[in-house]
Amino acid sequence: QVQLVESGGGLVQPGGSLRLSCAASGSIANIYAMGWYRQAPGKQRELVARHISGGSGGNTHYADSVKGRFTISRDNAKNTVYLQMNSLKPEDTAVYYCNRWPPDEYWGQGTQVTVSS
């Protein structure tokens, strides 16, 4: 079972940027789709972005709430998935996780993102 470790979170002001990383303990090259998810206090975990492997760099999908601000990418050579987050808003505050898409039952610790002035 490939283990995933998220990093890169922190405290940022509204309008700021962060880049999250998801490092896998093994190869992700054969994983069809990877996703970034988030869970805000008192809310259910939700899919933020997913990357499906394929020609020309693959296909991506974003939740409406982050479309145009977040970008998911993956580097199979480094076994890492990234989430570039720009123009952050207070409502983006959450713990961010990566997992396969659809997700399996193995979740990492996540990384906390707090957007506040």
PDB file of C-alpha atoms in Angstrom:
ATOM      1  CA  GLN A   1       0.000   0.000   0.000  1.00  0.00           C
ATOM      2  CA  VAL A   2       1.473   3.354  -1.059  1.00  0.00           C
ATOM      3  CA  GLN A   3       1.510   5.808   1.826  1.00  0.00           C
ATOM      4  CA  LEU A   4       0.909   9.493   1.186  1.00  0.00           C
ATOM      5  CA  VAL A   5       2.324  12.376   3.228  1.00  0.00           C
ATOM      6  CA  GLU A   6       0.988  15.878   2.760  1.00  0.00           C
ATOM      7  CA  SER A   7       2.981  19.043   3.453  1.00  0.00           C
ATOM      8  CA  GLY A   8       3.152  22.722   2.618  1.00  0.00           C
ATOM      9  CA  GLY A   9       0.254  24.087   4.614  1.00  0.00           C
ATOM     10  CA  GLY A  10       0.407  27.098   6.862  1.00  0.00           C
ATOM     11  CA  LEU A  11      -1.078  30.450   7.753  1.00  0.00           C
ATOM     12  CA  VAL A  12      -1.549  32.863   4.873  1.00  0.00           C
ATOM     13  CA  GLN A  13      -3.371  36.136   4.398  1.00  0.00           C
ATOM     14  CA  PRO A  14      -6.374  36.392   2.069  1.00  0.00           C
ATOM     15  CA  GLY A  15      -5.164  36.737  -1.490  1.00  0.00           C
ATOM     16  CA  GLY A  16      -1.990  34.812  -0.770  1.00  0.00           C
ATOM     17  CA  SER A  17      -0.668  31.578  -2.230  1.00  0.00           C
ATOM     18  CA  LEU A  18       0.501  28.195  -1.011  1.00  0.00           C
ATOM     19  CA  ARG A  19       1.807  25.094  -2.725  1.00  0.00           C
ATOM     20  CA  LEU A  20       0.909  21.777  -1.174  1.00  0.00           C
ATOM     21  CA  SER A  21       2.875  18.605  -1.823  1.00  0.00           C
ATOM     22  CA  CYS A  22       1.837  14.986  -1.487  1.00  0.00           C
ATOM     23  CA  ALA A  23       4.781  12.619  -1.372  1.00  0.00           C
ATOM     24  CA  ALA A  24       4.133   8.946  -1.997  1.00  0.00           C
ATOM     25  CA  SER A  25       6.197   6.130  -0.472  1.00  0.00           C
ATOM     26  CA  GLY A  26       6.088   4.260  -3.766  1.00  0.00           C
ATOM     27  CA  SER A  27       5.348   4.715  -7.410  1.00  0.00           C
ATOM     28  CA  ILE A  28       2.215   6.611  -8.395  1.00  0.00           C
ATOM     29  CA  ALA A  29       2.771   6.098 -12.102  1.00  0.00           C
ATOM     30  CA  ASN A  30       0.160   3.343 -12.273  1.00  0.00           C
ATOM     31  CA  ILE A  31      -2.424   5.128 -10.177  1.00  0.00           C
ATOM     32  CA  TYR A  32      -5.148   6.182 -12.588  1.00  0.00           C
ATOM     33  CA  ALA A  33      -6.279   9.276 -10.728  1.00  0.00           C
ATOM     34  CA  MET A  34      -5.101  11.294  -7.743  1.00  0.00           C
ATOM     35  CA  GLY A  35      -7.053  13.886  -5.847  1.00  0.00           C
ATOM     36  CA  TRP A  36      -6.758  16.634  -3.279  1.00  0.00           C
ATOM     37  CA  TYR A  37      -9.486  16.809  -0.682  1.00  0.00           C
ATOM     38  CA  ARG A  38     -10.204  19.123   2.213  1.00  0.00           C
ATOM     39  CA  GLN A  39     -12.196  19.089   5.401  1.00  0.00           C
ATOM     40  CA  ALA A  40     -13.195  22.253   7.186  1.00  0.00           C
ATOM     41  CA  PRO A  41     -14.317  22.215  10.835  1.00  0.00           C
ATOM     42  CA  GLY A  42     -17.834  20.851  11.142  1.00  0.00           C
ATOM     43  CA  LYS A  43     -18.034  19.927   7.475  1.00  0.00           C
ATOM     44  CA  GLN A  44     -17.648  16.759   5.449  1.00  0.00           C
ATOM     45  CA  ARG A  45     -14.505  16.053   3.487  1.00  0.00           C
ATOM     46  CA  GLU A  46     -14.840  17.235  -0.088  1.00  0.00           C
ATOM     47  CA  LEU A  47     -12.964  16.762  -3.332  1.00  0.00           C
ATOM     48  CA  VAL A  48     -11.105  19.895  -4.347  1.00  0.00           C
ATOM     49  CA  ALA A  49      -9.242  18.743  -7.443  1.00  0.00           C
ATOM     50  CA  ARG A  50      -8.402  15.557  -9.272  1.00  0.00           C
ATOM     51  CA  HIS A  51      -5.866  14.617 -11.898  1.00  0.00           C
ATOM     52  CA  ILE A  52      -6.532  11.717 -14.233  1.00  0.00           C
ATOM     53  CA  SER A  53      -3.555  10.245 -16.050  1.00  0.00           C
ATOM     54  CA  GLY A  54      -3.611  10.373 -19.796  1.00  0.00           C
ATOM     55  CA  GLY A  55      -2.080  11.842 -22.897  1.00  0.00           C
ATOM     56  CA  SER A  56      -0.970  15.471 -23.059  1.00  0.00           C
ATOM     57  CA  GLY A  57      -0.453  15.781 -19.339  1.00  0.00           C
ATOM     58  CA  GLY A  58      -3.692  14.203 -18.224  1.00  0.00           C
ATOM     59  CA  ASN A  59      -7.075  15.640 -17.387  1.00  0.00           C
ATOM     60  CA  THR A  60      -8.015  17.777 -14.421  1.00  0.00           C
ATOM     61  CA  HIS A  61     -11.235  18.591 -12.634  1.00  0.00           C
ATOM     62  CA  TYR A  62     -11.890  21.211  -9.973  1.00  0.00           C
ATOM     63  CA  ALA A  63     -14.627  21.996  -7.527  1.00  0.00           C
ATOM     64  CA  ASP A  64     -16.490  25.129  -8.570  1.00  0.00           C
ATOM     65  CA  SER A  65     -15.336  26.900  -5.421  1.00  0.00           C
ATOM     66  CA  VAL A  66     -11.655  26.688  -6.424  1.00  0.00           C
ATOM     67  CA  LYS A  67     -11.842  26.728 -10.214  1.00  0.00           C
ATOM     68  CA  GLY A  68      -9.461  29.280 -11.678  1.00  0.00           C
ATOM     69  CA  ARG A  69      -7.517  29.591  -8.407  1.00  0.00           C
ATOM     70  CA  PHE A  70      -6.146  26.096  -7.732  1.00  0.00           C
ATOM     71  CA  THR A  71      -4.036  23.898  -9.991  1.00  0.00           C
ATOM     72  CA  ILE A  72      -3.334  20.198  -9.454  1.00  0.00           C
ATOM     73  CA  SER A  73      -0.328  18.548 -11.019  1.00  0.00           C
ATOM     74  CA  ARG A  74       1.627  15.354 -10.587  1.00  0.00           C
ATOM     75  CA  ASP A  75       5.243  14.377 -11.138  1.00  0.00           C
ATOM     76  CA  ASN A  76       5.409  10.605 -11.530  1.00  0.00           C
ATOM     77  CA  ALA A  77       9.217  10.684 -11.560  1.00  0.00           C
ATOM     78  CA  LYS A  78       9.177  12.215  -8.073  1.00  0.00           C
ATOM     79  CA  ASN A  79       6.095  10.286  -6.909  1.00  0.00           C
ATOM     80  CA  THR A  80       4.571  13.583  -5.864  1.00  0.00           C
ATOM     81  CA  VAL A  81       1.279  15.353  -6.418  1.00  0.00           C
ATOM     82  CA  TYR A  82       1.019  19.122  -6.008  1.00  0.00           C
ATOM     83  CA  LEU A  83      -1.737  21.617  -5.388  1.00  0.00           C
ATOM     84  CA  GLN A  84      -0.931  25.224  -6.229  1.00  0.00           C
ATOM     85  CA  MET A  85      -3.388  27.490  -4.451  1.00  0.00           C
ATOM     86  CA  ASN A  86      -3.647  31.152  -5.426  1.00  0.00           C
ATOM     87  CA  SER A  87      -5.978  33.967  -4.401  1.00  0.00           C
ATOM     88  CA  LEU A  88      -6.752  32.167  -1.177  1.00  0.00           C
ATOM     89  CA  LYS A  89      -9.920  33.029   0.700  1.00  0.00           C
ATOM     90  CA  PRO A  90     -10.870  32.520   4.358  1.00  0.00           C
ATOM     91  CA  GLU A  91     -13.328  29.833   3.242  1.00  0.00           C
ATOM     92  CA  ASP A  92     -10.387  27.793   1.933  1.00  0.00           C
ATOM     93  CA  THR A  93      -9.353  27.187   5.543  1.00  0.00           C
ATOM     94  CA  ALA A  94      -9.314  23.424   6.090  1.00  0.00           C
ATOM     95  CA  VAL A  95      -7.131  20.365   6.502  1.00  0.00           C
ATOM     96  CA  TYR A  96      -6.029  19.267   3.046  1.00  0.00           C
ATOM     97  CA  TYR A  97      -5.466  15.623   2.142  1.00  0.00           C
ATOM     98  CA  CYS A  98      -4.386  13.736  -0.923  1.00  0.00           C
ATOM     99  CA  ASN A  99      -5.622  10.311  -1.904  1.00  0.00           C
ATOM    100  CA  ARG A 100      -6.516   8.299  -4.912  1.00  0.00           C
ATOM    101  CA  TRP A 101      -9.680   9.190  -6.788  1.00  0.00           C
ATOM    102  CA  PRO A 102     -12.022   7.669  -5.942  1.00  0.00           C
ATOM    103  CA  PRO A 103     -10.423   7.641  -2.491  1.00  0.00           C
ATOM    104  CA  ASP A 104      -9.550   4.507  -0.590  1.00  0.00           C
ATOM    105  CA  GLU A 105      -9.717   4.116   3.172  1.00  0.00           C
ATOM    106  CA  TYR A 106      -6.106   5.097   3.760  1.00  0.00           C
ATOM    107  CA  TRP A 107      -5.896   8.771   4.659  1.00  0.00           C
ATOM    108  CA  GLY A 108      -2.758  10.596   5.757  1.00  0.00           C
ATOM    109  CA  GLN A 109      -2.478  13.230   8.459  1.00  0.00           C
ATOM    110  CA  GLY A 110      -3.233  16.037   6.086  1.00  0.00           C
ATOM    111  CA  THR A 111      -1.812  19.549   6.172  1.00  0.00           C
ATOM    112  CA  GLN A 112      -3.548  22.508   7.773  1.00  0.00           C
ATOM    113  CA  VAL A 113      -4.244  25.563   5.647  1.00  0.00           C
ATOM    114  CA  THR A 114      -5.454  28.664   7.463  1.00  0.00           C
ATOM    115  CA  VAL A 115      -6.399  31.775   5.534  1.00  0.00           C
ATOM    116  CA  SER A 116      -6.778  34.726   7.852  1.00  0.00           C
ATOM    117  CA  SER A 117      -5.710  38.322   8.250  1.00  0.00           C
TER     118      SER A 117
END
